[in-house]
PDB file of N, CA and C in Angstrom:
ATOM      1  N   MET A 826       0.778  -0.631   0.244  1.00  0.00           N
ATOM      2  CA  MET A 826      -0.048  -0.146  -0.094  1.00  0.00           C
ATOM      3  C   MET A 826       0.920   1.205  -0.025  1.00  0.00           C
ATOM      4  N   PRO A 827       0.258   2.014  -0.771  1.00  0.00           N
ATOM      5  CA  PRO A 827       1.645   3.425  -0.861  1.00  0.00           C
ATOM      6  C   PRO A 827       1.506   4.603   0.353  1.00  0.00           C
ATOM      7  N   ALA A 828       2.524   4.931   0.767  1.00  0.00           N
ATOM      8  CA  ALA A 828       2.313   5.937   1.625  1.00  0.00           C
ATOM      9  C   ALA A 828       0.975   7.163   1.388  1.00  0.00           C
ATOM     10  N   PHE A 829       0.951   7.245   0.163  1.00  0.00           N
ATOM     11  CA  PHE A 829      -0.050   8.655   0.208  1.00  0.00           C
ATOM     12  C   PHE A 829      -1.071   8.507   0.233  1.00  0.00           C
ATOM     13  N   ASP A 830      -1.590   6.970   0.488  1.00  0.00           N
ATOM     14  CA  ASP A 830      -3.131   6.949   0.418  1.00  0.00           C
ATOM     15  C   ASP A 830      -2.947   6.581   2.214  1.00  0.00           C
ATOM     16  N   ARG A 831      -1.957   6.371   2.678  1.00  0.00           N
ATOM     17  CA  ARG A 831      -2.206   6.512   4.571  1.00  0.00           C
ATOM     18  C   ARG A 831      -2.359   7.885   4.630  1.00  0.00           C
ATOM     19  N   ILE A 832      -1.452   8.502   4.166  1.00  0.00           N
ATOM     20  CA  ILE A 832      -1.274  10.420   4.745  1.00  0.00           C
ATOM     21  C   ILE A 832      -2.794  10.796   4.500  1.00  0.00           C
ATOM     22  N   ASP A 833      -3.117  10.467   3.118  1.00  0.00           N
ATOM     23  CA  ASP A 833      -4.521  10.866   2.547  1.00  0.00           C
ATOM     24  C   ASP A 833      -5.556  10.521   3.659  1.00  0.00           C
ATOM     25  N   ARG A 834      -5.415   9.433   4.181  1.00  0.00           N
ATOM     26  CA  ARG A 834      -6.592   9.203   4.643  1.00  0.00           C
ATOM     27  C   ARG A 834      -6.310   9.497   6.142  1.00  0.00           C
ATOM     28  N   ILE A 835      -5.128   9.963   6.682  1.00  0.00           N
ATOM     29  CA  ILE A 835      -4.990  10.561   8.165  1.00  0.00           C
ATOM     30  C   ILE A 835      -5.373  12.412   7.781  1.00  0.00           C
ATOM     31  N   SER A 836      -4.841  12.439   6.859  1.00  0.00           N
ATOM     32  CA  SER A 836      -5.416  14.014   6.457  1.00  0.00           C
ATOM     33  C   SER A 836      -6.787  14.283   6.737  1.00  0.00           C
ATOM     34  N   GLU A 837      -7.460  13.553   6.299  1.00  0.00           N
ATOM     35  CA  GLU A 837      -8.951  13.228   6.053  1.00  0.00           C
ATOM     36  C   GLU A 837      -9.873  13.241   7.397  1.00  0.00           C
ATOM     37  N   GLU A 838      -9.251  12.288   8.300  1.00  0.00           N
ATOM     38  CA  GLU A 838      -9.636  11.717   9.664  1.00  0.00           C
ATOM     39  C   GLU A 838      -9.319  13.194  10.553  1.00  0.00           C
ATOM     40  N   VAL A 839      -7.893  13.856  10.135  1.00  0.00           N
ATOM     41  CA  VAL A 839      -7.602  14.917  10.855  1.00  0.00           C
ATOM     42  C   VAL A 839      -8.499  15.638  10.523  1.00  0.00           C
ATOM     43  N   ARG A 840      -8.865  16.597   9.739  1.00  0.00           N
ATOM     44  CA  ARG A 840      -9.943  17.449   9.320  1.00  0.00           C
ATOM     45  C   ARG A 840     -11.531  17.347   9.581  1.00  0.00           C
ATOM     46  N   HIS A 841     -11.671  15.825   9.683  1.00  0.00           N
ATOM     47  CA  HIS A 841     -12.926  15.733  10.179  1.00  0.00           C
ATOM     48  C   HIS A 841     -13.141  16.173  11.346  1.00  0.00           C
ATOM     49  N   ASN A 842     -11.972  15.489  12.501  1.00  0.00           N
ATOM     50  CA  ASN A 842     -11.465  15.829  13.521  1.00  0.00           C
ATOM     51  C   ASN A 842     -11.471  17.155  14.327  1.00  0.00           C
ATOM     52  N   ILE A 843     -11.205  18.328  13.605  1.00  0.00           N
ATOM     53  CA  ILE A 843     -10.732  18.967  13.772  1.00  0.00           C
ATOM     54  C   ILE A 843     -12.142  20.063  13.735  1.00  0.00           C
ATOM     55  N   ASP A 844     -12.970  19.519  12.588  1.00  0.00           N
ATOM     56  CA  ASP A 844     -14.072  20.468  12.176  1.00  0.00           C
ATOM     57  C   ASP A 844     -14.984  20.428  13.699  1.00  0.00           C
ATOM     58  N   HIS A 845     -15.136  18.960  13.658  1.00  0.00           N
ATOM     59  CA  HIS A 845     -15.677  18.365  15.167  1.00  0.00           C
ATOM     60  C   HIS A 845     -15.861  19.150  16.098  1.00  0.00           C
ATOM     61  N   ILE A 846     -14.287  19.240  16.332  1.00  0.00           N
ATOM     62  CA  ILE A 846     -13.719  20.134  17.946  1.00  0.00           C
ATOM     63  C   ILE A 846     -14.314  21.552  17.850  1.00  0.00           C
ATOM     64  N   ILE A 847     -13.820  22.173  16.555  1.00  0.00           N
ATOM     65  CA  ILE A 847     -14.113  23.220  16.541  1.00  0.00           C
ATOM     66  C   ILE A 847     -15.426  23.518  16.982  1.00  0.00           C
ATOM     67  N   ARG A 848     -16.695  22.948  16.310  1.00  0.00           N
ATOM     68  CA  ARG A 848     -17.593  23.509  16.232  1.00  0.00           C
ATOM     69  C   ARG A 848     -18.028  22.647  17.449  1.00  0.00           C
ATOM     70  N   GLU A 849     -17.615  22.011  18.584  1.00  0.00           N
ATOM     71  CA  GLU A 849     -18.064  21.216  19.605  1.00  0.00           C
ATOM     72  C   GLU A 849     -17.309  21.280  20.795  1.00  0.00           C
ATOM     73  N   ASP A 850     -16.558  21.720  20.915  1.00  0.00           N
ATOM     74  CA  ASP A 850     -15.602  21.671  22.050  1.00  0.00           C
ATOM     75  C   ASP A 850     -15.085  23.165  22.489  1.00  0.00           C
ATOM     76  N   LEU A 851     -14.996  23.772  21.328  1.00  0.00           N
ATOM     77  CA  LEU A 851     -14.424  25.388  21.516  1.00  0.00           C
ATOM     78  C   LEU A 851     -15.671  26.096  21.601  1.00  0.00           C
ATOM     79  N   HIS A 852     -15.144  26.988  23.131  1.00  0.00           N
ATOM     80  CA  HIS A 852     -16.323  28.112  23.178  1.00  0.00           C
ATOM     81  C   HIS A 852     -15.861  29.754  23.543  1.00  0.00           C
ATOM     82  N   ASP A 853     -14.903  29.893  22.236  1.00  0.00           N
ATOM     83  CA  ASP A 853     -14.656  30.747  21.939  1.00  0.00           C
ATOM     84  C   ASP A 853     -15.298  31.875  21.294  1.00  0.00           C
ATOM     85  N   PRO A 854     -15.796  33.012  21.816  1.00  0.00           N
ATOM     86  CA  PRO A 854     -16.226  33.617  21.134  1.00  0.00           C
ATOM     87  C   PRO A 854     -16.076  34.656  19.741  1.00  0.00           C
ATOM     88  N   ARG A 855     -14.776  34.315  19.373  1.00  0.00           N
ATOM     89  CA  ARG A 855     -14.100  35.003  18.324  1.00  0.00           C
ATOM     90  C   ARG A 855     -14.639  33.603  17.010  1.00  0.00           C
ATOM     91  N   ILE A 856     -15.091  32.473  17.436  1.00  0.00           N
ATOM     92  CA  ILE A 856     -15.169  31.653  16.784  1.00  0.00           C
ATOM     93  C   ILE A 856     -16.251  31.333  16.165  1.00  0.00           C
ATOM     94  N   GLY A 857     -16.956  31.426  14.819  1.00  0.00           N
ATOM     95  CA  GLY A 857     -18.794  31.380  14.783  1.00  0.00           C
ATOM     96  C   GLY A 857     -18.655  32.019  12.914  1.00  0.00           C
ATOM     97  N   GLY A 858     -20.319  31.879  12.867  1.00  0.00           N
ATOM     98  CA  GLY A 858     -20.438  32.579  12.105  1.00  0.00           C
ATOM     99  C   GLY A 858     -20.345  31.554  10.710  1.00  0.00           C
ATOM    100  N   THR A 859     -20.095  31.628   9.439  1.00  0.00           N
ATOM    101  CA  THR A 859     -19.957  30.651   8.417  1.00  0.00           C
ATOM    102  C   THR A 859     -18.613  30.673   8.033  1.00  0.00           C
ATOM    103  N   TYR A 860     -18.355  29.207   8.038  1.00  0.00           N
ATOM    104  CA  TYR A 860     -16.510  29.106   8.180  1.00  0.00           C
ATOM    105  C   TYR A 860     -16.447  27.825   7.755  1.00  0.00           C
ATOM    106  N   SER A 861     -15.502  27.093   7.267  1.00  0.00           N
ATOM    107  CA  SER A 861     -15.445  25.570   6.528  1.00  0.00           C
ATOM    108  C   SER A 861     -13.991  25.111   6.657  1.00  0.00           C
ATOM    109  N   ILE A 862     -13.577  23.963   7.475  1.00  0.00           N
ATOM    110  CA  ILE A 862     -12.263  23.662   6.954  1.00  0.00           C
ATOM    111  C   ILE A 862     -12.152  22.494   5.875  1.00  0.00           C
ATOM    112  N   VAL A 863     -11.526  23.362   5.064  1.00  0.00           N
ATOM    113  CA  VAL A 863     -11.882  23.013   3.289  1.00  0.00           C
ATOM    114  C   VAL A 863     -10.677  21.752   3.368  1.00  0.00           C
ATOM    115  N   ARG A 864      -9.555  21.877   4.121  1.00  0.00           N
ATOM    116  CA  ARG A 864      -8.552  21.071   3.690  1.00  0.00           C
ATOM    117  C   ARG A 864      -7.757  20.872   4.570  1.00  0.00           C
ATOM    118  N   ALA A 865      -6.767  19.714   5.109  1.00  0.00           N
ATOM    119  CA  ALA A 865      -6.092  19.647   6.263  1.00  0.00           C
ATOM    120  C   ALA A 865      -4.861  18.425   5.315  1.00  0.00           C
ATOM    121  N   GLU A 866      -3.775  19.129   5.488  1.00  0.00           N
ATOM    122  CA  GLU A 866      -2.221  18.633   4.779  1.00  0.00           C
ATOM    123  C   GLU A 866      -1.520  17.895   5.597  1.00  0.00           C
ATOM    124  N   VAL A 867      -1.448  16.693   6.469  1.00  0.00           N
ATOM    125  CA  VAL A 867      -0.468  16.125   7.193  1.00  0.00           C
ATOM    126  C   VAL A 867       0.748  16.040   6.214  1.00  0.00           C
ATOM    127  N   THR A 868       1.997  16.376   6.382  1.00  0.00           N
ATOM    128  CA  THR A 868       3.213  15.807   6.317  1.00  0.00           C
ATOM    129  C   THR A 868       3.308  14.654   6.309  1.00  0.00           C
ATOM    130  N   ARG A 869       4.430  13.576   5.735  1.00  0.00           N
ATOM    131  CA  ARG A 869       4.718  12.163   5.428  1.00  0.00           C
ATOM    132  C   ARG A 869       5.492  12.058   6.894  1.00  0.00           C
ATOM    133  N   ASP A 870       6.093  12.610   7.220  1.00  0.00           N
ATOM    134  CA  ASP A 870       6.592  12.588   8.532  1.00  0.00           C
ATOM    135  C   ASP A 870       5.665  12.813   9.840  1.00  0.00           C
ATOM    136  N   LEU A 871       4.273  13.191   9.458  1.00  0.00           N
ATOM    137  CA  LEU A 871       2.957  13.268  10.594  1.00  0.00           C
ATOM    138  C   LEU A 871       3.763  14.356  11.408  1.00  0.00           C
ATOM    139  N   ARG A 872       4.716  15.103  11.270  1.00  0.00           N
ATOM    140  CA  ARG A 872       5.054  16.202  12.231  1.00  0.00           C
ATOM    141  C   ARG A 872       4.379  17.294  12.154  1.00  0.00           C
ATOM    142  N   TYR A 873       3.709  17.888  11.100  1.00  0.00           N
ATOM    143  CA  TYR A 873       3.016  18.996  10.677  1.00  0.00           C
ATOM    144  C   TYR A 873       1.625  18.994   9.856  1.00  0.00           C
ATOM    145  N   CYS A 874       0.866  20.245  10.107  1.00  0.00           N
ATOM    146  CA  CYS A 874      -0.655  19.735   9.119  1.00  0.00           C
ATOM    147  C   CYS A 874      -0.891  21.391   9.315  1.00  0.00           C
ATOM    148  N   GLU A 875      -0.967  21.600   8.058  1.00  0.00           N
ATOM    149  CA  GLU A 875      -1.337  23.164   7.394  1.00  0.00           C
ATOM    150  C   GLU A 875      -3.126  22.559   7.330  1.00  0.00           C
ATOM    151  N   VAL A 876      -3.997  23.353   8.192  1.00  0.00           N
ATOM    152  CA  VAL A 876      -5.115  23.302   8.089  1.00  0.00           C
ATOM    153  C   VAL A 876      -5.565  24.372   7.192  1.00  0.00           C
ATOM    154  N   ARG A 877      -6.671  24.310   5.986  1.00  0.00           N
ATOM    155  CA  ARG A 877      -7.284  25.503   5.350  1.00  0.00           C
ATOM    156  C   ARG A 877      -8.161  25.645   5.814  1.00  0.00           C
ATOM    157  N   VAL A 878      -8.172  26.840   6.326  1.00  0.00           N
ATOM    158  CA  VAL A 878      -9.889  27.464   6.870  1.00  0.00           C
ATOM    159  C   VAL A 878     -10.516  28.868   6.103  1.00  0.00           C
ATOM    160  N   SER A 879     -11.867  28.618   5.791  1.00  0.00           N
ATOM    161  CA  SER A 879     -12.359  29.309   4.738  1.00  0.00           C
ATOM    162  C   SER A 879     -13.767  30.034   5.393  1.00  0.00           C
ATOM    163  N   ILE A 880     -13.186  31.345   5.633  1.00  0.00           N
ATOM    164  CA  ILE A 880     -14.529  32.143   6.717  1.00  0.00           C
ATOM    165  C   ILE A 880     -14.969  33.186   5.800  1.00  0.00           C
ATOM    166  N   LEU A 881     -16.537  33.010   5.342  1.00  0.00           N
ATOM    167  CA  LEU A 881     -17.190  33.950   4.091  1.00  0.00           C
ATOM    168  C   LEU A 881     -17.202  35.352   4.947  1.00  0.00           C
ATOM    169  N   GLU A 882     -17.289  35.442   6.322  1.00  0.00           N
ATOM    170  CA  GLU A 882     -17.391  36.984   6.699  1.00  0.00           C
ATOM    171  C   GLU A 882     -16.391  37.456   6.641  1.00  0.00           C
ATOM    172  N   GLU A 883     -15.404  38.421   5.983  1.00  0.00           N
ATOM    173  CA  GLU A 883     -14.206  38.953   6.248  1.00  0.00           C
ATOM    174  C   GLU A 883     -13.816  39.590   7.324  1.00  0.00           C
ATOM    175  N   ASP A 884     -14.782  40.558   8.196  1.00  0.00           N
ATOM    176  CA  ASP A 884     -14.329  40.963   9.218  1.00  0.00           C
ATOM    177  C   ASP A 884     -14.475  40.500  10.363  1.00  0.00           C
ATOM    178  N   ARG A 885     -14.560  38.937  10.043  1.00  0.00           N
ATOM    179  CA  ARG A 885     -14.401  38.081  11.809  1.00  0.00           C
ATOM    180  C   ARG A 885     -12.729  37.134  10.910  1.00  0.00           C
ATOM    181  N   ARG A 886     -12.445  37.177  10.071  1.00  0.00           N
ATOM    182  CA  ARG A 886     -11.395  36.366   9.287  1.00  0.00           C
ATOM    183  C   ARG A 886     -10.286  36.752  10.442  1.00  0.00           C
ATOM    184  N   LYS A 887      -9.773  37.611  10.893  1.00  0.00           N
ATOM    185  CA  LYS A 887      -8.423  38.063  11.740  1.00  0.00           C
ATOM    186  C   LYS A 887      -8.511  37.608  12.844  1.00  0.00           C
ATOM    187  N   ASP A 888     -10.072  37.678  13.723  1.00  0.00           N
ATOM    188  CA  ASP A 888     -10.316  37.334  15.150  1.00  0.00           C
ATOM    189  C   ASP A 888     -10.457  35.777  14.762  1.00  0.00           C
ATOM    190  N   MET A 889     -10.792  35.529  13.656  1.00  0.00           N
ATOM    191  CA  MET A 889     -11.189  33.856  14.037  1.00  0.00           C
ATOM    192  C   MET A 889      -9.828  32.850  14.056  1.00  0.00           C
ATOM    193  N   MET A 890      -8.927  33.559  12.795  1.00  0.00           N
ATOM    194  CA  MET A 890      -7.577  32.925  12.773  1.00  0.00           C
ATOM    195  C   MET A 890      -7.156  32.841  14.170  1.00  0.00           C
ATOM    196  N   ALA A 891      -6.918  34.534  14.793  1.00  0.00           N
ATOM    197  CA  ALA A 891      -6.265  34.253  15.844  1.00  0.00           C
ATOM    198  C   ALA A 891      -6.499  33.436  17.211  1.00  0.00           C
ATOM    199  N   ALA A 892      -8.076  33.118  16.966  1.00  0.00           N
ATOM    200  CA  ALA A 892      -8.881  32.035  18.064  1.00  0.00           C
ATOM    201  C   ALA A 892      -8.247  30.822  17.655  1.00  0.00           C
ATOM    202  N   LEU A 893      -8.079  30.650  16.763  1.00  0.00           N
ATOM    203  CA  LEU A 893      -7.797  29.041  16.149  1.00  0.00           C
ATOM    204  C   LEU A 893      -6.032  28.746  16.278  1.00  0.00           C
ATOM    205  N   THR A 894      -5.157  29.751  16.046  1.00  0.00           N
ATOM    206  CA  THR A 894      -4.164  29.649  16.585  1.00  0.00           C
ATOM    207  C   THR A 894      -3.799  29.604  18.177  1.00  0.00           C
ATOM    208  N   HIS A 895      -4.626  30.792  18.758  1.00  0.00           N
ATOM    209  CA  HIS A 895      -4.332  30.332  19.736  1.00  0.00           C
ATOM    210  C   HIS A 895      -4.797  29.432  20.803  1.00  0.00           C
ATOM    211  N   ALA A 896      -5.503  28.708  20.075  1.00  0.00           N
ATOM    212  CA  ALA A 896      -6.632  26.878  20.961  1.00  0.00           C
ATOM    213  C   ALA A 896      -5.898  25.968  19.781  1.00  0.00           C
ATOM    214  N   ALA A 897      -4.739  25.840  19.329  1.00  0.00           N
ATOM    215  CA  ALA A 897      -3.856  24.829  18.312  1.00  0.00           C
ATOM    216  C   ALA A 897      -3.283  23.857  19.080  1.00  0.00           C
ATOM    217  N   GLY A 898      -2.973  24.226  21.170  1.00  0.00           N
ATOM    218  CA  GLY A 898      -2.830  22.948  21.351  1.00  0.00           C
ATOM    219  C   GLY A 898      -3.992  22.259  21.484  1.00  0.00           C
ATOM    220  N   PHE A 899      -4.787  23.109  22.344  1.00  0.00           N
ATOM    221  CA  PHE A 899      -5.923  22.166  22.675  1.00  0.00           C
ATOM    222  C   PHE A 899      -6.353  21.314  21.681  1.00  0.00           C
ATOM    223  N   ILE A 900      -6.504  21.800  20.759  1.00  0.00           N
ATOM    224  CA  ILE A 900      -6.949  20.856  19.376  1.00  0.00           C
ATOM    225  C   ILE A 900      -6.426  19.802  19.208  1.00  0.00           C
ATOM    226  N   ARG A 901      -5.201  20.199  19.014  1.00  0.00           N
ATOM    227  CA  ARG A 901      -3.403  18.898  19.365  1.00  0.00           C
ATOM    228  C   ARG A 901      -3.892  17.505  20.193  1.00  0.00           C
ATOM    229  N   ARG A 902      -4.025  18.247  21.238  1.00  0.00           N
ATOM    230  CA  ARG A 902      -4.544  17.278  22.214  1.00  0.00           C
ATOM    231  C   ARG A 902      -5.554  16.189  22.062  1.00  0.00           C
ATOM    232  N   GLU A 903      -6.741  17.430  21.593  1.00  0.00           N
ATOM    233  CA  GLU A 903      -8.119  16.582  21.495  1.00  0.00           C
ATOM    234  C   GLU A 903      -7.819  15.038  20.257  1.00  0.00           C
ATOM    235  N   LEU A 904      -7.209  15.579  19.290  1.00  0.00           N
ATOM    236  CA  LEU A 904      -6.615  14.960  18.510  1.00  0.00           C
ATOM    237  C   LEU A 904      -5.831  14.068  18.561  1.00  0.00           C
ATOM    238  N   GLY A 905      -5.385  13.878  19.615  1.00  0.00           N
ATOM    239  CA  GLY A 905      -4.160  12.713  20.299  1.00  0.00           C
ATOM    240  C   GLY A 905      -5.167  11.641  20.970  1.00  0.00           C
ATOM    241  N   HIS A 906      -6.053  12.128  21.434  1.00  0.00           N
ATOM    242  CA  HIS A 906      -7.275  11.243  21.988  1.00  0.00           C
ATOM    243  C   HIS A 906      -8.070  10.834  21.265  1.00  0.00           C
ATOM    244  N   ARG A 907      -8.648  11.490  20.552  1.00  0.00           N
ATOM    245  CA  ARG A 907      -9.642  10.662  19.238  1.00  0.00           C
ATOM    246  C   ARG A 907      -8.968   9.877  18.235  1.00  0.00           C
ATOM    247  N   LEU A 908      -7.631  10.191  17.631  1.00  0.00           N
ATOM    248  CA  LEU A 908      -7.241   9.473  16.565  1.00  0.00           C
ATOM    249  C   LEU A 908      -6.195   8.220  16.970  1.00  0.00           C
ATOM    250  N   GLN A 909      -5.815   8.637  18.443  1.00  0.00           N
ATOM    251  CA  GLN A 909      -4.457   7.013  18.643  1.00  0.00           C
ATOM    252  C   GLN A 909      -3.784   6.889  18.240  1.00  0.00           C
ATOM    253  N   LEU A 910      -2.811   8.717  17.615  1.00  0.00           N
ATOM    254  CA  LEU A 910      -1.745   8.469  16.648  1.00  0.00           C
ATOM    255  C   LEU A 910      -0.299   8.231  17.249  1.00  0.00           C
ATOM    256  N   ARG A 911       0.839   7.563  17.047  1.00  0.00           N
ATOM    257  CA  ARG A 911       1.719   7.817  17.863  1.00  0.00           C
ATOM    258  C   ARG A 911       2.215   9.150  17.510  1.00  0.00           C
ATOM    259  N   LYS A 912       2.374   9.978  17.029  1.00  0.00           N
ATOM    260  CA  LYS A 912       2.840  11.133  16.672  1.00  0.00           C
ATOM    261  C   LYS A 912       1.368  11.985  16.162  1.00  0.00           C
ATOM    262  N   VAL A 913       1.426  13.138  16.766  1.00  0.00           N
ATOM    263  CA  VAL A 913       0.127  13.853  16.765  1.00  0.00           C
ATOM    264  C   VAL A 913       0.446  15.154  16.300  1.00  0.00           C
ATOM    265  N   PRO A 914       0.586  15.711  14.808  1.00  0.00           N
ATOM    266  CA  PRO A 914       0.856  16.476  14.267  1.00  0.00           C
ATOM    267  C   PRO A 914       1.011  18.244  14.772  1.00  0.00           C
ATOM    268  N   GLU A 915       1.895  18.754  14.782  1.00  0.00           N
ATOM    269  CA  GLU A 915       1.683  20.090  14.971  1.00  0.00           C
ATOM    270  C   GLU A 915       0.456  20.761  13.686  1.00  0.00           C
ATOM    271  N   LEU A 916      -0.002  21.716  14.271  1.00  0.00           N
ATOM    272  CA  LEU A 916      -1.092  22.346  13.798  1.00  0.00           C
ATOM    273  C   LEU A 916      -0.976  23.547  13.226  1.00  0.00           C
ATOM    274  N   ARG A 917      -0.975  24.193  12.134  1.00  0.00           N
ATOM    275  CA  ARG A 917      -0.938  25.637  10.912  1.00  0.00           C
ATOM    276  C   ARG A 917      -1.875  26.197  10.744  1.00  0.00           C
ATOM    277  N   PHE A 918      -2.769  26.588  11.095  1.00  0.00           N
ATOM    278  CA  PHE A 918      -3.862  27.115  10.601  1.00  0.00           C
ATOM    279  C   PHE A 918      -4.007  28.219   9.410  1.00  0.00           C
ATOM    280  N   ILE A 919      -4.265  28.526   8.535  1.00  0.00           N
ATOM    281  CA  ILE A 919      -4.118  29.164   7.112  1.00  0.00           C
ATOM    282  C   ILE A 919      -5.546  29.368   6.594  1.00  0.00           C
ATOM    283  N   ALA A 920      -5.301  31.079   6.286  1.00  0.00           N
ATOM    284  CA  ALA A 920      -6.911  31.039   5.858  1.00  0.00           C
ATOM    285  C   ALA A 920      -6.838  31.041   3.871  1.00  0.00           C
ATOM    286  N   ASP A 921      -7.900  30.781   4.216  1.00  0.00           N
ATOM    287  CA  ASP A 921      -8.472  30.095   2.814  1.00  0.00           C
ATOM    288  C   ASP A 921      -9.753  30.863   2.152  1.00  0.00           C
ATOM    289  N   ASP A 922      -9.203  31.596   1.208  1.00  0.00           N
ATOM    290  CA  ASP A 922     -10.578  32.577   0.664  1.00  0.00           C
ATOM    291  C   ASP A 922     -11.277  31.854  -0.460  1.00  0.00           C
ATOM    292  N   SER A 923     -10.735  31.145  -1.036  1.00  0.00           N
ATOM    293  CA  SER A 923     -11.644  30.059  -1.881  1.00  0.00           C
ATOM    294  C   SER A 923     -12.894  30.157  -2.354  1.00  0.00           C
ATOM    295  N   ILE A 924     -13.713  29.587  -1.260  1.00  0.00           N
ATOM    296  CA  ILE A 924     -15.084  30.047  -1.041  1.00  0.00           C
ATOM    297  C   ILE A 924     -15.154  30.912  -1.013  1.00  0.00           C
ATOM    298  N   ALA A 925     -15.186  32.421  -0.463  1.00  0.00           N
ATOM    299  CA  ALA A 925     -15.756  33.691  -0.666  1.00  0.00           C
ATOM    300  C   ALA A 925     -15.319  33.975  -1.808  1.00  0.00           C
ATOM    301  N   ARG A 926     -14.053  33.744  -2.585  1.00  0.00           N
ATOM    302  CA  ARG A 926     -13.998  34.238  -4.127  1.00  0.00           C
ATOM    303  C   ARG A 926     -15.207  33.326  -4.998  1.00  0.00           C
ATOM    304  N   SER A 927     -15.499  32.124  -4.584  1.00  0.00           N
ATOM    305  CA  SER A 927     -16.395  31.258  -5.456  1.00  0.00           C
ATOM    306  C   SER A 927     -17.856  31.917  -5.124  1.00  0.00           C
ATOM    307  N   ALA A 928     -18.561  32.188  -4.581  1.00  0.00           N
ATOM    308  CA  ALA A 928     -19.332  33.170  -3.767  1.00  0.00           C
ATOM    309  C   ALA A 928     -19.260  34.468  -4.567  1.00  0.00           C
ATOM    310  N   GLN A 929     -18.498  35.099  -4.415  1.00  0.00           N
ATOM    311  CA  GLN A 929     -18.380  36.788  -5.143  1.00  0.00           C
ATOM    312  C   GLN A 929     -18.350  36.200  -6.720  1.00  0.00           C
ATOM    313  N   ILE A 930     -17.963  35.255  -7.218  1.00  0.00           N
ATOM    314  CA  ILE A 930     -17.659  34.942  -8.845  1.00  0.00           C
ATOM    315  C   ILE A 930     -19.297  34.432  -9.187  1.00  0.00           C
ATOM    316  N   ALA A 931     -20.234  33.718  -8.043  1.00  0.00           N
ATOM    317  CA  ALA A 931     -21.394  33.507  -8.614  1.00  0.00           C
ATOM    318  C   ALA A 931     -22.473  34.512  -8.699  1.00  0.00           C
ATOM    319  N   SER A 932     -21.910  35.582  -7.921  1.00  0.00           N
ATOM    320  CA  SER A 932     -22.904  36.581  -7.277  1.00  0.00           C
ATOM    321  C   SER A 932     -22.831  37.159  -8.484  1.00  0.00           C
ATOM    322  N   ILE A 933     -21.413  37.225  -9.282  1.00  0.00           N
ATOM    323  CA  ILE A 933     -21.390  38.294 -10.539  1.00  0.00           C
ATOM    324  C   ILE A 933     -21.823  37.864 -11.494  1.00  0.00           C
ATOM    325  N   ILE A 934     -21.451  36.356 -11.715  1.00  0.00           N
ATOM    326  CA  ILE A 934     -22.660  35.934 -12.886  1.00  0.00           C
ATOM    327  C   ILE A 934     -23.983  35.781 -12.722  1.00  0.00           C
ATOM    328  N   ASP A 935     -24.644  35.863 -11.260  1.00  0.00           N
ATOM    329  CA  ASP A 935     -25.909  35.767 -11.493  1.00  0.00           C
ATOM    330  C   ASP A 935     -26.616  37.216 -11.482  1.00  0.00           C
ATOM    331  N   SER A 936     -25.472  38.527 -11.429  1.00  0.00           N
ATOM    332  CA  SER A 936     -26.231  39.760 -12.019  1.00  0.00           C
ATOM    333  C   SER A 936     -26.350  40.034 -13.711  1.00  0.00           C
TER     334      SER A 936
END
């Protein structure tokens, strides 16, 4: 079995669990509104994970990214409990505006 299949499965599990942790376990008022965990990319050695977050409300983007960065340790610890990984990757949250751009393009096309 190729290593990339394993990494892809782990990345998807990480993405799914991070989304669940953020929605259910984090109670930071800066986190909310319309957002989506677009993708999680775990490195082959499982040391790092880039988590791409799309936030539709531009005025909330900076605060929410700060809150996620602040909560990264908590989220990482919860991932360790849920996924039973030998190494839990260090999380790096990155703002991704692809969904907001898509919505903007769709509104331009509709007009």
